[in-house]
Each structure stands twice: as C-alpha cells, then as structure tokens.
XYZ file of C-alpha atoms in Angstrom:
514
model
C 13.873 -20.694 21.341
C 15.590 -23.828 20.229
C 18.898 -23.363 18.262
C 20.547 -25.206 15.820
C 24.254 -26.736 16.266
C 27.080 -24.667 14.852
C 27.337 -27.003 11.805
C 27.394 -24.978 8.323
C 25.285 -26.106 5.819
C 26.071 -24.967 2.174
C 23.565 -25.435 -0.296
C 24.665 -24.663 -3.664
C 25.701 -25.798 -6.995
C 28.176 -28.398 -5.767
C 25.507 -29.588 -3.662
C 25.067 -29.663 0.260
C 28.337 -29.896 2.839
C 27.242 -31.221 5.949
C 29.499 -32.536 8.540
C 32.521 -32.944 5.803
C 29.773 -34.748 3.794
C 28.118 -33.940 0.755
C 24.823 -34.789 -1.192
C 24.125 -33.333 -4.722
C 21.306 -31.221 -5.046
C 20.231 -27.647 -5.951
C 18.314 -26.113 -3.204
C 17.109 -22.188 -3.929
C 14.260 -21.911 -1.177
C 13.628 -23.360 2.009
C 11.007 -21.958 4.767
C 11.482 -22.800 8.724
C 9.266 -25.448 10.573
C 10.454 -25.797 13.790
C 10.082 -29.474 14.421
C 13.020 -31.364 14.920
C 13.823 -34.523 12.443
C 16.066 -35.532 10.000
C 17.381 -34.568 6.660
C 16.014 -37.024 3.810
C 17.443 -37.391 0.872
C 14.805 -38.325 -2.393
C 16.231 -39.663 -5.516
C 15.573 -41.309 -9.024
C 17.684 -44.101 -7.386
C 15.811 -46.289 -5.517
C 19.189 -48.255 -4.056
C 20.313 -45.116 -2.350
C 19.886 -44.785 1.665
C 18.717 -41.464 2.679
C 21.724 -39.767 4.227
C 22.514 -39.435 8.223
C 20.589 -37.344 10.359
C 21.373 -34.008 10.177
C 20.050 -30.766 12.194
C 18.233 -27.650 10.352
C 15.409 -25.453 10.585
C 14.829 -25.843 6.968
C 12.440 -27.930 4.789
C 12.738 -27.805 0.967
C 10.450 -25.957 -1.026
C 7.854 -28.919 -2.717
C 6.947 -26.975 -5.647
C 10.147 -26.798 -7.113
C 10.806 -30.583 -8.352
C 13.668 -31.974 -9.465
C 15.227 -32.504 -12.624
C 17.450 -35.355 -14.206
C 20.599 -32.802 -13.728
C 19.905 -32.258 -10.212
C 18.501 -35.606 -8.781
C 18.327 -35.026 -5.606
C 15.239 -33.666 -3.360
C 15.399 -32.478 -0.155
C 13.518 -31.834 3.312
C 15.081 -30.439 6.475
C 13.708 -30.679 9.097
C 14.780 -30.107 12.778
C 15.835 -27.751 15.724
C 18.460 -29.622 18.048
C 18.600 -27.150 21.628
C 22.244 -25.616 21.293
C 23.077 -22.102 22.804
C 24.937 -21.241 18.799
C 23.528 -21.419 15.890
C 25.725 -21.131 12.211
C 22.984 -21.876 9.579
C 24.535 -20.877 5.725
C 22.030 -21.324 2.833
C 23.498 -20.137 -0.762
C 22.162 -20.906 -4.484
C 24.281 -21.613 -6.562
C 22.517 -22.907 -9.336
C 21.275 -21.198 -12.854
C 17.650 -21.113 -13.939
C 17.116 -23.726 -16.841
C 13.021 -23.619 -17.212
C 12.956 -21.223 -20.398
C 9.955 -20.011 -18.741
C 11.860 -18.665 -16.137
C 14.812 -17.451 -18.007
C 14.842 -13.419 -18.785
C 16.415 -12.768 -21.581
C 17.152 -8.936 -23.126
C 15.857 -8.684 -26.367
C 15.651 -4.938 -26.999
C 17.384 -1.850 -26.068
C 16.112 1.994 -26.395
C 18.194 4.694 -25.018
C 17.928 8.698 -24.831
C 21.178 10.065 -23.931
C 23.478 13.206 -24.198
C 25.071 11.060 -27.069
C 21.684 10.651 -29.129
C 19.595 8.091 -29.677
C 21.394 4.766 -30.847
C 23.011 2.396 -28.829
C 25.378 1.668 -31.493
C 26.921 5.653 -31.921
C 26.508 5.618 -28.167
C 28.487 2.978 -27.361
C 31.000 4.207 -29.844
C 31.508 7.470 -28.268
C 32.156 5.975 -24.627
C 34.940 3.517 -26.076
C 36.040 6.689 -27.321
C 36.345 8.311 -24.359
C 34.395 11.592 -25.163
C 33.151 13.841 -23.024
C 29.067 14.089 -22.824
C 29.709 17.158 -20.351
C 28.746 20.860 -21.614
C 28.268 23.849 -20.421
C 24.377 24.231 -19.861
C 22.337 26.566 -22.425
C 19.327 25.836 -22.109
C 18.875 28.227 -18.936
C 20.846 31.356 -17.415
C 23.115 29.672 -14.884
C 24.589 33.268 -13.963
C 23.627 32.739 -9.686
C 24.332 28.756 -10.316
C 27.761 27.365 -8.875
C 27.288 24.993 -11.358
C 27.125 26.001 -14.838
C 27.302 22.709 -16.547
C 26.025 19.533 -17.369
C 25.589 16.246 -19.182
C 22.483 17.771 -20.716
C 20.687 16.309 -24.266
C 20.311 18.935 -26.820
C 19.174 19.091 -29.805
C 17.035 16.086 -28.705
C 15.246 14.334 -31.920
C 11.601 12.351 -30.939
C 12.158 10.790 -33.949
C 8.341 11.464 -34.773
C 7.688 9.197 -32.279
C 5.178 11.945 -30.423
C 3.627 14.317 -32.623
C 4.413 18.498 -32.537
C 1.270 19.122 -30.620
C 2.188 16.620 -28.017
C 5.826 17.475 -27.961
C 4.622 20.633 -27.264
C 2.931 19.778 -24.328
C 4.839 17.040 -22.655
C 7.398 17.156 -20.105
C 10.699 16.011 -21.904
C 10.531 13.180 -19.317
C 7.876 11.543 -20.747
C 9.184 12.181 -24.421
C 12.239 10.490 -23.534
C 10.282 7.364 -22.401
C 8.147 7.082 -25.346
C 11.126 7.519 -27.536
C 13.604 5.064 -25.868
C 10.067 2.705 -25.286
C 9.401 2.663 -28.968
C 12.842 2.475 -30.088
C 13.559 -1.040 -27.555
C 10.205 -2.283 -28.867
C 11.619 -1.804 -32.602
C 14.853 -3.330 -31.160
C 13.080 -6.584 -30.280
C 11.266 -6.750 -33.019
C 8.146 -5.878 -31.772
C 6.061 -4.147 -34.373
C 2.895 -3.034 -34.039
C 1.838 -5.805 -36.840
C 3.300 -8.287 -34.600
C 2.252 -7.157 -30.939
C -1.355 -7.277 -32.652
C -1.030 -11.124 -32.628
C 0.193 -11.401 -29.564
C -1.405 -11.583 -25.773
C -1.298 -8.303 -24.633
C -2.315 -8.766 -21.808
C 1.129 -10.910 -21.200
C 3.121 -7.078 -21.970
C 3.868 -5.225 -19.224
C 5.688 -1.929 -18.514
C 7.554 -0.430 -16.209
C 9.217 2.976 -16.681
C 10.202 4.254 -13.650
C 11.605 8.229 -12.663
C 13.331 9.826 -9.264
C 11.408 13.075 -10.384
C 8.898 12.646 -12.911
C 8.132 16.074 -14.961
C 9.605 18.071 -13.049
C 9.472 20.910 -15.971
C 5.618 20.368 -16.227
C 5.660 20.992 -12.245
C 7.973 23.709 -12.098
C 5.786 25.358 -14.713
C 2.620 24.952 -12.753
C 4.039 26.105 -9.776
C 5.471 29.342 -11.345
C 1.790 29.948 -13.113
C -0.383 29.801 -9.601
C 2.182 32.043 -7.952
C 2.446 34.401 -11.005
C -1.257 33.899 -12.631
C -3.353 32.469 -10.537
C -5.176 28.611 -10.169
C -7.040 28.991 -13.517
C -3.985 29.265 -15.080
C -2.835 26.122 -14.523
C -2.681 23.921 -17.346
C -4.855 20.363 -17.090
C -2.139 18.652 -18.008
C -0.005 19.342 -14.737
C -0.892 17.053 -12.791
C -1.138 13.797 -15.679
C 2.353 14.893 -17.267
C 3.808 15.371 -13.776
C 3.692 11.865 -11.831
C 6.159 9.577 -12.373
C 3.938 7.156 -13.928
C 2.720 8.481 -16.799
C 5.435 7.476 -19.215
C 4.983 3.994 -19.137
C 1.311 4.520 -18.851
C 1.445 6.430 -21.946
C 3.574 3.871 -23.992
C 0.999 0.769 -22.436
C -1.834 2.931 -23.833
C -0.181 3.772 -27.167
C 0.211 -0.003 -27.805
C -2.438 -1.714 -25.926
C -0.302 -3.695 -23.434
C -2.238 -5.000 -20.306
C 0.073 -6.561 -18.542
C 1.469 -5.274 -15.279
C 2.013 -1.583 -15.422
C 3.261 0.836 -12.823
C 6.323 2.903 -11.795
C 9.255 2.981 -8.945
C 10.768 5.825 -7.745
C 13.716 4.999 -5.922
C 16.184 8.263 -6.376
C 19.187 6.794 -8.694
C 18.431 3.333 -8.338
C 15.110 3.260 -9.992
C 15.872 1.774 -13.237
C 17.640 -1.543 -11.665
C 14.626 -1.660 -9.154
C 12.456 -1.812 -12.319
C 14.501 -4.317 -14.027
C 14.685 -6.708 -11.002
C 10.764 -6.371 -10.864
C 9.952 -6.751 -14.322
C 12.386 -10.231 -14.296
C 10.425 -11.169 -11.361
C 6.660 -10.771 -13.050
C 8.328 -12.853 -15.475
C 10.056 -15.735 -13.921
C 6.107 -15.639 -11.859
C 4.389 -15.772 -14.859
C 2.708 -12.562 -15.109
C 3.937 -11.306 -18.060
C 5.879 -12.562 -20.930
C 7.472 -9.279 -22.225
C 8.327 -6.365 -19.814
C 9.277 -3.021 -20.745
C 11.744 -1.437 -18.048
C 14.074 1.287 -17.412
C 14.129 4.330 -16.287
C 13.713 7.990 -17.654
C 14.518 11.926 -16.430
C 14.765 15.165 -17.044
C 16.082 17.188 -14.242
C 18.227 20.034 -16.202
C 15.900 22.861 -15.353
C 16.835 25.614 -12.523
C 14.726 23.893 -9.828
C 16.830 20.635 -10.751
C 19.983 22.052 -10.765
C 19.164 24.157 -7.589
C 17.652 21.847 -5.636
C 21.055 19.689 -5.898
C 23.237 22.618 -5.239
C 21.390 22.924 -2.007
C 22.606 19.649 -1.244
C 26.157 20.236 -1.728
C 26.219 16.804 -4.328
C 27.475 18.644 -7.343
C 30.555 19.313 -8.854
C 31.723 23.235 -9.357
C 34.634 22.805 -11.580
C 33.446 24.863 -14.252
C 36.934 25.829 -15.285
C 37.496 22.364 -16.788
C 33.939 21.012 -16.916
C 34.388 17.695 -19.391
C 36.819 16.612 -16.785
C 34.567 17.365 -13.196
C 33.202 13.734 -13.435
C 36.139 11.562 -12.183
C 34.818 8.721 -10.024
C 37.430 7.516 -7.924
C 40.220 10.355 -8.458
C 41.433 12.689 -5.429
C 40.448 15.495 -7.111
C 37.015 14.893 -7.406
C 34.697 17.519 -5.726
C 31.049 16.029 -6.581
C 28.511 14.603 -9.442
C 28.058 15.761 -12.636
C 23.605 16.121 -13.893
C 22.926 14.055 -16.342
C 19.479 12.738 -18.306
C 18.023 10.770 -20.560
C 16.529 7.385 -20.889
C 17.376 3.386 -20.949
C 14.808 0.831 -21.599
C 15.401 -2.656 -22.183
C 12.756 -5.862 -23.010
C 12.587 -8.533 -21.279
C 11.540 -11.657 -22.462
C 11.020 -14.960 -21.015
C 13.236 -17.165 -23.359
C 10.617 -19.639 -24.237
C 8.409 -16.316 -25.481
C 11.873 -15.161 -27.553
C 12.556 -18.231 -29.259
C 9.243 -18.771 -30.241
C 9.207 -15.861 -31.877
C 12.539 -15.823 -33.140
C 13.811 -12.841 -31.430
C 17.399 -11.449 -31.230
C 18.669 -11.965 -27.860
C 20.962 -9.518 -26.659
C 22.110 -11.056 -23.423
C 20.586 -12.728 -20.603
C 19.314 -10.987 -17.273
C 20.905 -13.608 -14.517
C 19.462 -11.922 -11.350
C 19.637 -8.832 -9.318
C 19.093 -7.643 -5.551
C 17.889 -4.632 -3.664
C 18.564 -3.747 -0.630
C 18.482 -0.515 1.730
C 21.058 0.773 4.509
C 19.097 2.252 6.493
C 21.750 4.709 7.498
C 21.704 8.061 6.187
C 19.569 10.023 3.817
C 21.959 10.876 1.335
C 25.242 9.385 2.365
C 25.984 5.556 1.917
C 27.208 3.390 4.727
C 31.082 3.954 4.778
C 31.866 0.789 5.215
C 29.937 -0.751 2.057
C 28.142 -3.323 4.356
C 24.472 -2.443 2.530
C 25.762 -2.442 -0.782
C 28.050 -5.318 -0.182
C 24.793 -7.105 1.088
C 22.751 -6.319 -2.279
C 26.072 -7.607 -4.191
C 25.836 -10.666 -2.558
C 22.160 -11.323 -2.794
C 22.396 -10.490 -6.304
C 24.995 -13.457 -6.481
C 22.795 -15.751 -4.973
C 19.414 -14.770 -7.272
C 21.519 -15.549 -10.421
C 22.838 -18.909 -9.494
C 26.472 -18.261 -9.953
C 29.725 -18.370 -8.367
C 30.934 -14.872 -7.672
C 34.128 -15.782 -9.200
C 32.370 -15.939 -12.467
C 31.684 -11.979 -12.619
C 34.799 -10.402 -14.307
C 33.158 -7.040 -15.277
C 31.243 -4.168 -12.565
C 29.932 -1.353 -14.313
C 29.850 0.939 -11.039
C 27.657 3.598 -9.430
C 30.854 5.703 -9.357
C 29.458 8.967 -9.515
C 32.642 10.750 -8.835
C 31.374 11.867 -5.118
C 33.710 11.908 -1.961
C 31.700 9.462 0.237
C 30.117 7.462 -2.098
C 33.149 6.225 -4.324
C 35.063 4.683 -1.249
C 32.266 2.877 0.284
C 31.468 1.237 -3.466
C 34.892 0.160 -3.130
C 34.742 -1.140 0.411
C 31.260 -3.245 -0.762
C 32.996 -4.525 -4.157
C 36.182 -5.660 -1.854
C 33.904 -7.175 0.911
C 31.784 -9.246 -1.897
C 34.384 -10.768 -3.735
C 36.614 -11.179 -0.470
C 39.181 -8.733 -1.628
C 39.629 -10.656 -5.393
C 38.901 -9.000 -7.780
C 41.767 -11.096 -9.751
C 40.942 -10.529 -13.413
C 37.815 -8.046 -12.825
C 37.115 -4.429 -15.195
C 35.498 -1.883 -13.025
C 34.672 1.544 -14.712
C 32.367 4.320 -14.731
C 30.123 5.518 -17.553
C 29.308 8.269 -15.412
C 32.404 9.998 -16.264
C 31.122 10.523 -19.186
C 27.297 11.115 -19.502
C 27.128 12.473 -15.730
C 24.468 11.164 -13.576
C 21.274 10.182 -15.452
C 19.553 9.719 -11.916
C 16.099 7.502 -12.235
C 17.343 7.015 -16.136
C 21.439 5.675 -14.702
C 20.649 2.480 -14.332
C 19.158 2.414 -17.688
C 21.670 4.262 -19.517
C 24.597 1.837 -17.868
C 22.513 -1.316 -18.303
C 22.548 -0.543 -21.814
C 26.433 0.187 -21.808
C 26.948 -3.074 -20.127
C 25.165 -5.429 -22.086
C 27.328 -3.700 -25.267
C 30.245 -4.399 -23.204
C 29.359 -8.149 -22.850
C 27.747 -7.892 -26.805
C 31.279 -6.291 -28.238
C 34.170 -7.760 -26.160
C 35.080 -3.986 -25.215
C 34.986 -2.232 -22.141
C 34.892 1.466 -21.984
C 37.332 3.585 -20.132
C 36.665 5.447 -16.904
C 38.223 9.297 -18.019
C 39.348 11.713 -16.274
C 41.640 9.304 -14.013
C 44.922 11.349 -13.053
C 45.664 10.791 -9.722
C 43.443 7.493 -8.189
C 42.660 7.152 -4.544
C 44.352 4.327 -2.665
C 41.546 2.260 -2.130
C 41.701 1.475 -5.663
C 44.850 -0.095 -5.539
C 44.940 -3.203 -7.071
C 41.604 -2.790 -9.318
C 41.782 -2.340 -12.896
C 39.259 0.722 -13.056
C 39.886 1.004 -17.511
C 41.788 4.331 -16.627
C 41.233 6.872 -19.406
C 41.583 3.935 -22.458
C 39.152 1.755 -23.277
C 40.279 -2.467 -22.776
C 39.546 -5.569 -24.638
C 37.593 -7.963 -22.486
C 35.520 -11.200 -22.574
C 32.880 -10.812 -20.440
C 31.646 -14.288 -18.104
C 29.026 -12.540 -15.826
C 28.692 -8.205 -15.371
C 27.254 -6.362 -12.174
C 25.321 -3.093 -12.801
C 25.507 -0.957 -9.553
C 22.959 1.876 -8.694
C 22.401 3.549 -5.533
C 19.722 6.086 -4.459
C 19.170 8.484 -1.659
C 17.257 7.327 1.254
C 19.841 4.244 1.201
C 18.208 2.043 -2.055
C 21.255 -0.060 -2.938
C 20.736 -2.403 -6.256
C 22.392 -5.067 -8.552
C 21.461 -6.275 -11.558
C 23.808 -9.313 -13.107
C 23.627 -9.372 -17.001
C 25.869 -12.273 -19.073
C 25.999 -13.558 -22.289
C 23.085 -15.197 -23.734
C 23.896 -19.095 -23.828
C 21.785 -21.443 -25.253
C-alpha cells in the first residue's frame, strides 16, 4: 500500500502546520481516499492562492461548513509512495452551534450523604467519612465488615409504599435521583407536558442491576420452589428498568436504554447521551448511573475477588487512594444523574445551566479482566481522545477528579496515564479522590463524582482526598488535595472511571460560558 511522507500534519485550533507552514482552519473529521492530489485551500477571500501541494490521505469532511471565525475549508487529498508514514490529526477547536453544545442543567444524586447535592458537597469539603460499619446484614463470616452503605435512605415520596416495597433499591435510587435532576432543571411535569417528548431521552445505566430482587429469587427457587418466584424478578432485575421506569412515569420517547460497563457505566452514559444530542436525537437526556450492591452476594462476590479492603479496625480510613498503606476498595452505592441539554433547548427555555459537558472518550485495554494496563497506555489513550472530542488544549484542564479507588494496581497505572497525557505537567493541576470518602459507587461512581465535579467547577472549591499519610512516590510532584480541602478556579475538569473487562472513560466538564 502506498504511504505517506514522514511530514506531520497538525490540525487544530491554531490551524494546520505543514512543512513549517501554516493555514488557519478547524478541521475535526477527515475520512481516507486514497488518490493522490493536492491540498486546497477554500476561503471567503477570493485573492488568496490555494496553498502548495501537500501529501495526505485525508479529505475534509463536506458537511461541516465553515464559519466566519474559521474561514478556511479544506480537502486532502493524496498518497505519495514512501516506505514511512507520520500522519498527526488533532481538534483543537470548541463546538459553537448551540445545537451541538451539551450543557448540564440538572443534577440528582443518591448517596451515603443523602439526597442533596448541596449537603453533599458540603460534607466532602469537609472531609467526612461516608464509611460505616455495615448493618444492614450479619457480616460475622465477611472479611469485610464495612461499607459506604446509604441508610436510612428517604424516596422522598417519589415511589409510593407499595412500590417501595417491591422494588429493588436500585431502581428506587434512579427514580429518586431521576426526579430530583428533572426538578433541578426545571423540568416539571407542567412544563415537560408542553414540550416534545419525544426529543427526552434517558439513560440510566447499572454494573449489576437489582441484584437484591435477584438474590431474592434465587434464594426462593432453591428454598420454595419456581412458583414462588415473584413476577417481578425478572422486570425489577435487568439493568434497564430504571430508566425505563422514569421514561414511562413521564412520557419521554426519546432514546432510552441502558450500559453496563462495570464502574465506568455512568461516564459511558454521559458520553452517549451528549452524542444523541450533538446528532440531533434528543434535546434533553437523562444520564447517570445507579446501584445497589450492599447485600451478602455483593459483598461476597467481591471478596472472592480479593478487590476489597479488610481494615475493619479503622474502617473510615480503609479508602486511601494513592497511600502505601492501602490494601483495596471500599463498597459504595447510590445514584448520580445529570440533564443534558442542548444549549439552544436551555436558553430557550430559560434554564439554569450548571456547567457545560466539553467531551469525553471511551476506550478499552484489552489486557486483563480486572487489572488495568500498568503502564496507563489505555487510559492515557481515552485521556487523550477525550482532549481531542472537547476541542481544547490539554493545558487548559487544571482539575482530574480520579478513579482512585484506593487499589494497589489500579492507583499507579492512573498515575502513569495522567503523567503520559499531559507529558509529565501537571503544573498547576488538583487531582483528588471522592472515593475516599463515599467508597466505590460502581455503575453509580461516575455519577456520584460527575456531580462532585461540576460543584467543584460551580463553587471554586475542591475537596480533599483523606486518609493521605504516607503517599506513594509516583505521586510526587502532584497536588492530590491531601486530607484539606483547596481553593481553586476551575478552566476545564476530567472525570475518570474505569471498569472491569478494561472500559476506560473520560468525561471533560467546564464552566458554562456564554
């Protein structure tokens, strides 16, 4: 196959470096063709030569126009025979077409802290502790006797007794933390009546699903017998049924499904739901992610795995992401669901606007099923794609709210990945870990921390990482918030989530500018 010359070709925000030459334009797609020809440069001024001939296997996407800002249009479109090839095509520019622009205009959270964003935020600036020792169970033959677990958990007569009653606590905490974002934005039922619905979407996604509802069934065939299962297994056990429920409850039509990828499900929903919007799908999305996993087969099923913590001597301090003392995860649950909202859709309507969603990545590493490539190289990847989707210079990001979940393995090669993307400066960057307090939320982590970042960026305050006494080396050099929370003005924030089976993902939140 024909090659391309080992030129590098930079398409970005400053425009196109070719040959120690340069063309303004912003470029975010290009597809190969194969055919070799020349790079032409189209313009609003008719006086201007199109520029020299250049090699690529590019052409530029038609469909995406040009604006007065960004002049220039451009088609690549050749292969020159060379035995190297050093193509490099970044975007660097941020979406302007309100259409196109997500915006967060609502936020509903179930956590170990309650229900409000406001009291929840509080308490992590605070520093406390959401880490208890589990009651809800006997956890005498446990290892683990503790977790970040809700209690006293208040539906806020969201779902009625008889309901409650019946529901797995999974799909409770996405009709609560649904309803509540929906109120957030806003969106009363008087007012989604005049709307489309059909331009509402939802997507609520679990690693689990009901796993009480299915650990129930389970124990009544063994114990009972078939017809003693209840009808409602099966409904109030898949992982869809939350934001089913919540679509169904208000009428919304729009796209509606779930994703289930381990700990990274809730930024996997949030990149998809920006995407049906920036398409054109929907107008308003619903995502997040919800779970309920403290029950014995929960807690069980990750002892097996040697993931969690044992320190049940000093259990508010087990979860300590990046400290040599750490021995595992801490369980967590709850709920985070934010709305989406193409910007043209929020200020018609007048809508609050939180912050703004800039972009977000996935990626896999296709590596191990529960341990993370040591060297970062996946996540690092998703980091950098995440970059790219949100039109920004890297440099701009001066807050990460990490996956951190306080495990061997996983905290170093988070590190490695943060170090490879930003080239080892992180020169004026926050990095900390909400999971040292509220334990891992799982499918709902994402969530939860999407909702502590965007309060970061909303309040100018960062919350501490706790339980940082004696830091590993590789965080040398980082400012990780140890233990006290920081004043910070926030440019551009990462939200990091990874899943087992290798599900790396990014989401990039900033303040809303008009």
């Amino acid at each position: 196959m024909a090659a391309v010359s080992s030129t590098t070709v930079l398409v970005g925000a400053r425009g196109i470096v070719a040959n120690r030459r340069t063309v303004s334009a912003r470029s975010t797609r290009v597809a190969s063709t194969g055919r070799k020809g020349e790079l032409q440069s189209q313009t609003s001024d008719s006086n201007r030569r199109p520029s020299r001939r250049f090699p690529s296997r590019f052409t530029r996407d038609p469909t995406l126009g040009s604006k007065p800002s960004q002049p220039v249009r451009l088609t690549f479109r050749s292969v020159i025979p060379h035995p190297k090839t050093a193509i490099i095509v970044t975007a660097m520019a941020r979406e302007t077409d309100p259409k196109k622009r997500v915006v967060i205009t609502g936020m509903g959270l179930v956590s170990c802290f309650g229900n409000d964003y406001d009291k929840f935020y509080d308490k992590l600036l605070a520093g406390t502790s959401g880490v208890k020792m589990i009651d809800r169970f006997d956890t005498a033959d446990f290892p683990t006797k503790f977790a970040a677990q809700i209690t006293d958990f208040d539906n806020e007569g969201i779902v009625d007794k008889k309901n409650a009653r019946r529901m797995d606590d999974c799909l409770q905490y996405a009709l609560v933390s649904g309803n509540k974002a929906l109120m957030d934005a806003g969106l009363t039922d008087d007012v989604i009546e005049g709307m489309d619905k059909t331009k509402i979407g939802v997507l609520a996604g679990s690693g689990m699903g009901g796993l009480t509802v299915f650990q129930d069934g389970v124990k009544a065939l063994v114990e009972k017998g078939p017809k003693k299962i209840t009808p409602f297994f099966i409904p109030y056990a898949i992982t869809n049924m939350g934001g089913a429920l919540l679509a169904i409850e208000k009428g919304f039509m729009g796209p509606n499904y779930s994703i289930s990828t381990a700990c990274a499900t809730a930024n996997y929903a949030f990149h998809s739901a920006a995407n049906h919007i920036r398409k054109g799908e929907a107008d308003i999305m619903i995502a997040g992610g919800v779970e309920a996993p403290i029950i014995p087969v929960g807690l069980g099923g990750f002892v097996a795995c040697r993931a969690l913590s044992s320190n049940n001597d000093n259990f508010a301090a087990a979860s300590r992401p990046w400290d040599k003392n750490r021995d595992g995860f801490v369980m967590g649950e709850g709920a985070g669901l934010l709305v989406l909202e193409s910007l043209e859709s929020a200020l018609k309507r007048g809508a609050r606007i939180h912050a703004e969603y800039l972009g977000g990545a996935i990626t896999c590493d296709a590596h191990h099923m529960t341990d993370p490539r040591p060297d970062g190289s996946g996540v690092g990847l998703c980091i950098e794609k995440a970059v790219e989707d949100a039109g920004i210079d890297i440099k701009e990001i001066n807050y990460i709210n990490a996956h951190a979940t306080s495990t061997l393995v996983g905290d170093v090669a988070e590190i490695n990945a943060v170090k490879k993307a930003f080239k080892g400066d992180l020169t004026g960057v926050k990095m900390n870990g909400t999971k040292s307090m509220v334990g891992h939320c799982l499918g709902a982590a994402a969530g939860v921390e999407a909702v502590a970042t965007i309060m970061a960026i909303k309040t100018g305050w960062v919350h501490p990482t706790i339980n940082q006494e004696d830091p590993i080396d590789e965080v040398e050099g980082i400012d990780t918030v140890p233990n006290v929370k920081a004043e910070h003005k926030i440019s551009a924030a990462i939200s990091n989530s990874f899943g087992f089976g290798g599900h790396n993902s990014c989401c990039i939140f900033g303040p809303y500018e008009a």
